[in-house]
């Protein structure tokens, strides 16, 4: 009799043991998923901000390059005009013809460099604007996901 009671008590304890295990509720799982998503968005936001800072520093260099190449292109064009004028005065002079041809080639190459620098700056500006839009979007998402702040519970 005594052994039956002990066995039944142990059986009851063994059956009740799995019921006392900690159960993860659906709310806590969704909270964990939301926190993970917030961390991912925060990480992406930080990476985008670093990339934006790098691109903005690069932009200053590109603006200087654009102004320098356009200045060089203008100088080459002016030199080409002078060489062409001299050749117009003495159209039979081979030396002047060669100088005018070389000057035209230099003006063409400098103009091409200036165009490429301008296109490069435009592309950089587009990338910066796209990155800024992405940052704003991520900040809005993150602000919408912030958990409400609760005061400390009173016990």
mmCIF file of C-alpha atoms in Angstrom:
data_model
loop_
_atom_site.group_PDB
_atom_site.id
_atom_site.type_symbol
_atom_site.label_atom_id
_atom_site.label_comp_id
_atom_site.label_asym_id
_atom_site.label_seq_id
_atom_site.Cartn_x
_atom_site.Cartn_y
_atom_site.Cartn_z
ATOM 1 C CA UNK A 1 0.000 0.000 0.000
ATOM 2 C CA UNK A 2 2.726 2.342 0.937
ATOM 3 C CA UNK A 3 4.646 1.541 -2.231
ATOM 4 C CA UNK A 4 1.529 2.116 -4.317
ATOM 5 C CA UNK A 5 1.157 5.565 -2.836
ATOM 6 C CA UNK A 6 4.821 6.356 -3.451
ATOM 7 C CA UNK A 7 4.619 5.104 -7.031
ATOM 8 C CA UNK A 8 1.420 7.051 -7.687
ATOM 9 C CA UNK A 9 2.948 10.205 -6.158
ATOM 10 C CA UNK A 10 6.068 9.836 -8.298
ATOM 11 C CA UNK A 11 3.918 9.213 -11.380
ATOM 12 C CA UNK A 12 1.902 12.290 -10.656
ATOM 13 C CA UNK A 13 5.095 14.338 -10.233
ATOM 14 C CA UNK A 14 6.524 12.929 -13.480
ATOM 15 C CA UNK A 15 3.328 13.788 -15.357
ATOM 16 C CA UNK A 16 3.186 17.295 -13.943
ATOM 17 C CA UNK A 17 6.862 18.049 -14.618
ATOM 18 C CA UNK A 18 6.507 18.788 -18.388
ATOM 19 C CA UNK A 19 3.591 21.071 -17.603
ATOM 20 C CA UNK A 20 5.830 23.289 -15.493
ATOM 21 C CA UNK A 21 8.363 23.812 -18.279
ATOM 22 C CA UNK A 22 8.664 27.405 -19.447
ATOM 23 C CA UNK A 23 6.505 28.025 -22.490
ATOM 24 C CA UNK A 24 7.508 30.742 -24.955
ATOM 25 C CA UNK A 25 4.426 32.661 -25.908
ATOM 26 C CA UNK A 26 3.648 33.916 -29.381
ATOM 27 C CA UNK A 27 3.915 37.490 -28.117
ATOM 28 C CA UNK A 28 7.475 37.019 -26.951
ATOM 29 C CA UNK A 29 8.394 35.375 -30.271
ATOM 30 C CA UNK A 30 6.946 38.278 -32.227
ATOM 31 C CA UNK A 31 8.763 40.706 -29.903
ATOM 32 C CA UNK A 32 12.032 38.885 -30.537
ATOM 33 C CA UNK A 33 11.452 38.942 -34.282
ATOM 34 C CA UNK A 34 10.663 42.642 -34.149
ATOM 35 C CA UNK A 35 13.805 43.320 -32.100
ATOM 36 C CA UNK A 36 15.880 41.354 -34.606
ATOM 37 C CA UNK A 37 14.341 43.327 -37.453
ATOM 38 C CA UNK A 38 15.045 46.577 -35.604
ATOM 39 C CA UNK A 39 18.675 45.551 -35.158
ATOM 40 C CA UNK A 40 18.985 44.706 -38.858
ATOM 41 C CA UNK A 41 17.481 48.035 -39.874
ATOM 42 C CA UNK A 42 19.736 49.849 -37.394
ATOM 43 C CA UNK A 43 22.790 48.083 -38.774
ATOM 44 C CA UNK A 44 21.808 48.912 -42.369
ATOM 45 C CA UNK A 45 21.124 52.508 -41.308
ATOM 46 C CA UNK A 46 24.607 52.860 -39.779
ATOM 47 C CA UNK A 47 26.250 51.349 -42.854
ATOM 48 C CA UNK A 48 24.324 53.707 -45.130
ATOM 49 C CA UNK A 49 25.292 56.707 -43.017
ATOM 50 C CA UNK A 50 28.967 55.731 -43.211
ATOM 51 C CA UNK A 51 28.680 55.275 -46.975
ATOM 52 C CA UNK A 52 26.950 58.667 -47.275
ATOM 53 C CA UNK A 53 29.749 60.392 -45.373
ATOM 54 C CA UNK A 54 32.306 58.730 -47.634
ATOM 55 C CA UNK A 55 30.439 59.769 -50.790
ATOM 56 C CA UNK A 56 30.034 63.351 -49.582
ATOM 57 C CA UNK A 57 33.786 63.572 -48.968
ATOM 58 C CA UNK A 58 34.342 62.141 -52.432
ATOM 59 C CA UNK A 59 31.964 64.729 -53.887
ATOM 60 C CA UNK A 60 34.219 67.615 -52.881
ATOM 61 C CA UNK A 61 37.085 66.031 -54.807
ATOM 62 C CA UNK A 62 34.866 65.461 -57.845
ATOM 63 C CA UNK A 63 33.658 69.081 -57.831
ATOM 64 C CA UNK A 64 37.268 70.247 -57.824
ATOM 65 C CA UNK A 65 38.078 67.813 -60.647
ATOM 66 C CA UNK A 66 35.131 69.066 -62.708
ATOM 67 C CA UNK A 67 36.172 72.692 -62.315
ATOM 68 C CA UNK A 68 39.800 71.864 -63.130
ATOM 69 C CA UNK A 69 38.958 69.803 -66.216
ATOM 70 C CA UNK A 70 36.512 72.398 -67.515
ATOM 71 C CA UNK A 71 39.146 75.092 -67.024
ATOM 72 C CA UNK A 72 41.692 72.973 -68.900
ATOM 73 C CA UNK A 73 39.183 72.347 -71.690
ATOM 74 C CA UNK A 74 38.533 76.091 -71.995
ATOM 75 C CA UNK A 75 42.275 76.823 -72.151
ATOM 76 C CA UNK A 76 42.749 74.162 -74.821
ATOM 77 C CA UNK A 77 39.834 75.548 -76.821
ATOM 78 C CA UNK A 78 41.324 79.047 -76.613
ATOM 79 C CA UNK A 79 44.713 77.737 -77.714
ATOM 80 C CA UNK A 80 43.015 75.926 -80.589
ATOM 81 C CA UNK A 81 41.291 79.141 -81.689
ATOM 82 C CA UNK A 82 44.618 80.988 -81.688
ATOM 83 C CA UNK A 83 46.330 78.225 -83.662
ATOM 84 C CA UNK A 84 43.468 78.162 -86.165
ATOM 85 C CA UNK A 85 43.639 81.949 -86.570
ATOM 86 C CA UNK A 86 47.378 81.800 -87.244
ATOM 87 C CA UNK A 87 46.822 78.992 -89.729
ATOM 88 C CA UNK A 88 44.123 81.056 -91.419
ATOM 89 C CA UNK A 89 46.598 83.858 -91.965
ATOM 90 C CA UNK A 90 49.236 81.521 -93.430
ATOM 91 C CA UNK A 91 47.336 78.525 -94.723
ATOM 92 C CA UNK A 92 50.314 76.999 -96.544
ATOM 93 C CA UNK A 93 52.584 76.737 -93.472
ATOM 94 C CA UNK A 94 53.031 73.071 -92.477
ATOM 95 C CA UNK A 95 54.326 73.883 -89.031
ATOM 96 C CA UNK A 96 51.261 75.980 -88.226
ATOM 97 C CA UNK A 97 48.986 73.285 -89.664
ATOM 98 C CA UNK A 98 50.580 70.646 -87.418
ATOM 99 C CA UNK A 99 50.268 72.928 -84.374
ATOM 100 C CA UNK A 100 46.619 73.621 -85.188
ATOM 101 C CA UNK A 101 45.952 69.899 -85.598
ATOM 102 C CA UNK A 102 47.687 69.061 -82.326
ATOM 103 C CA UNK A 103 45.863 71.881 -80.604
ATOM 104 C CA UNK A 104 42.519 70.603 -81.919
ATOM 105 C CA UNK A 105 43.336 67.092 -80.653
ATOM 106 C CA UNK A 106 44.244 68.444 -77.219
ATOM 107 C CA UNK A 107 41.057 70.508 -77.091
ATOM 108 C CA UNK A 108 39.003 67.450 -78.039
ATOM 109 C CA UNK A 109 40.675 65.263 -75.378
ATOM 110 C CA UNK A 110 40.304 67.930 -72.686
ATOM 111 C CA UNK A 111 36.634 68.406 -73.557
ATOM 112 C CA UNK A 112 36.120 64.639 -73.282
ATOM 113 C CA UNK A 113 37.794 64.585 -69.845
ATOM 114 C CA UNK A 114 35.588 67.469 -68.717
ATOM 115 C CA UNK A 115 32.436 65.641 -69.902
ATOM 116 C CA UNK A 116 33.486 62.451 -68.129
ATOM 117 C CA UNK A 117 34.175 64.348 -64.914
ATOM 118 C CA UNK A 118 30.742 65.989 -65.189
ATOM 119 C CA UNK A 119 29.031 62.640 -65.746
ATOM 120 C CA UNK A 120 30.921 61.174 -62.815
ATOM 121 C CA UNK A 121 29.764 64.014 -60.573
ATOM 122 C CA UNK A 122 26.157 63.557 -61.736
ATOM 123 C CA UNK A 123 26.308 59.837 -60.966
ATOM 124 C CA UNK A 124 27.768 60.558 -57.539
ATOM 125 C CA UNK A 125 24.988 63.065 -56.836
ATOM 126 C CA UNK A 126 22.381 60.460 -57.822
ATOM 127 C CA UNK A 127 24.009 57.916 -55.512
ATOM 128 C CA UNK A 128 24.047 60.425 -52.649
ATOM 129 C CA UNK A 129 20.384 61.300 -53.164
ATOM 130 C CA UNK A 130 19.438 57.624 -53.346
ATOM 131 C CA UNK A 131 21.337 56.896 -50.158
ATOM 132 C CA UNK A 132 19.702 59.826 -48.384
ATOM 133 C CA UNK A 133 16.266 58.530 -49.414
ATOM 134 C CA UNK A 134 17.161 55.056 -48.161
ATOM 135 C CA UNK A 135 18.343 56.482 -44.843
ATOM 136 C CA UNK A 136 15.126 58.462 -44.407
ATOM 137 C CA UNK A 137 13.054 55.376 -45.196
ATOM 138 C CA UNK A 138 14.974 53.258 -42.693
ATOM 139 C CA UNK A 139 14.671 55.962 -40.028
ATOM 140 C CA UNK A 140 10.895 56.076 -40.555
ATOM 141 C CA UNK A 141 10.674 52.286 -40.286
ATOM 142 C CA UNK A 142 12.773 52.303 -37.153
ATOM 143 C CA UNK A 143 10.728 55.098 -35.581
ATOM 144 C CA UNK A 144 7.520 53.187 -36.326
ATOM 145 C CA UNK A 145 8.900 50.024 -34.771
ATOM 146 C CA UNK A 146 10.103 51.520 -31.502
ATOM 147 C CA UNK A 147 8.425 49.707 -28.628
ATOM 148 C CA UNK A 148 6.298 51.903 -26.406
ATOM 149 C CA UNK A 149 8.122 53.055 -23.292
ATOM 150 C CA UNK A 150 6.512 51.729 -20.147
ATOM 151 C CA UNK A 151 7.236 52.878 -16.670
ATOM 152 C CA UNK A 152 8.728 50.431 -14.210
ATOM 153 C CA UNK A 153 6.097 48.089 -12.790
ATOM 154 C CA UNK A 154 5.226 48.538 -9.178
ATOM 155 C CA UNK A 155 5.244 45.411 -7.080
#
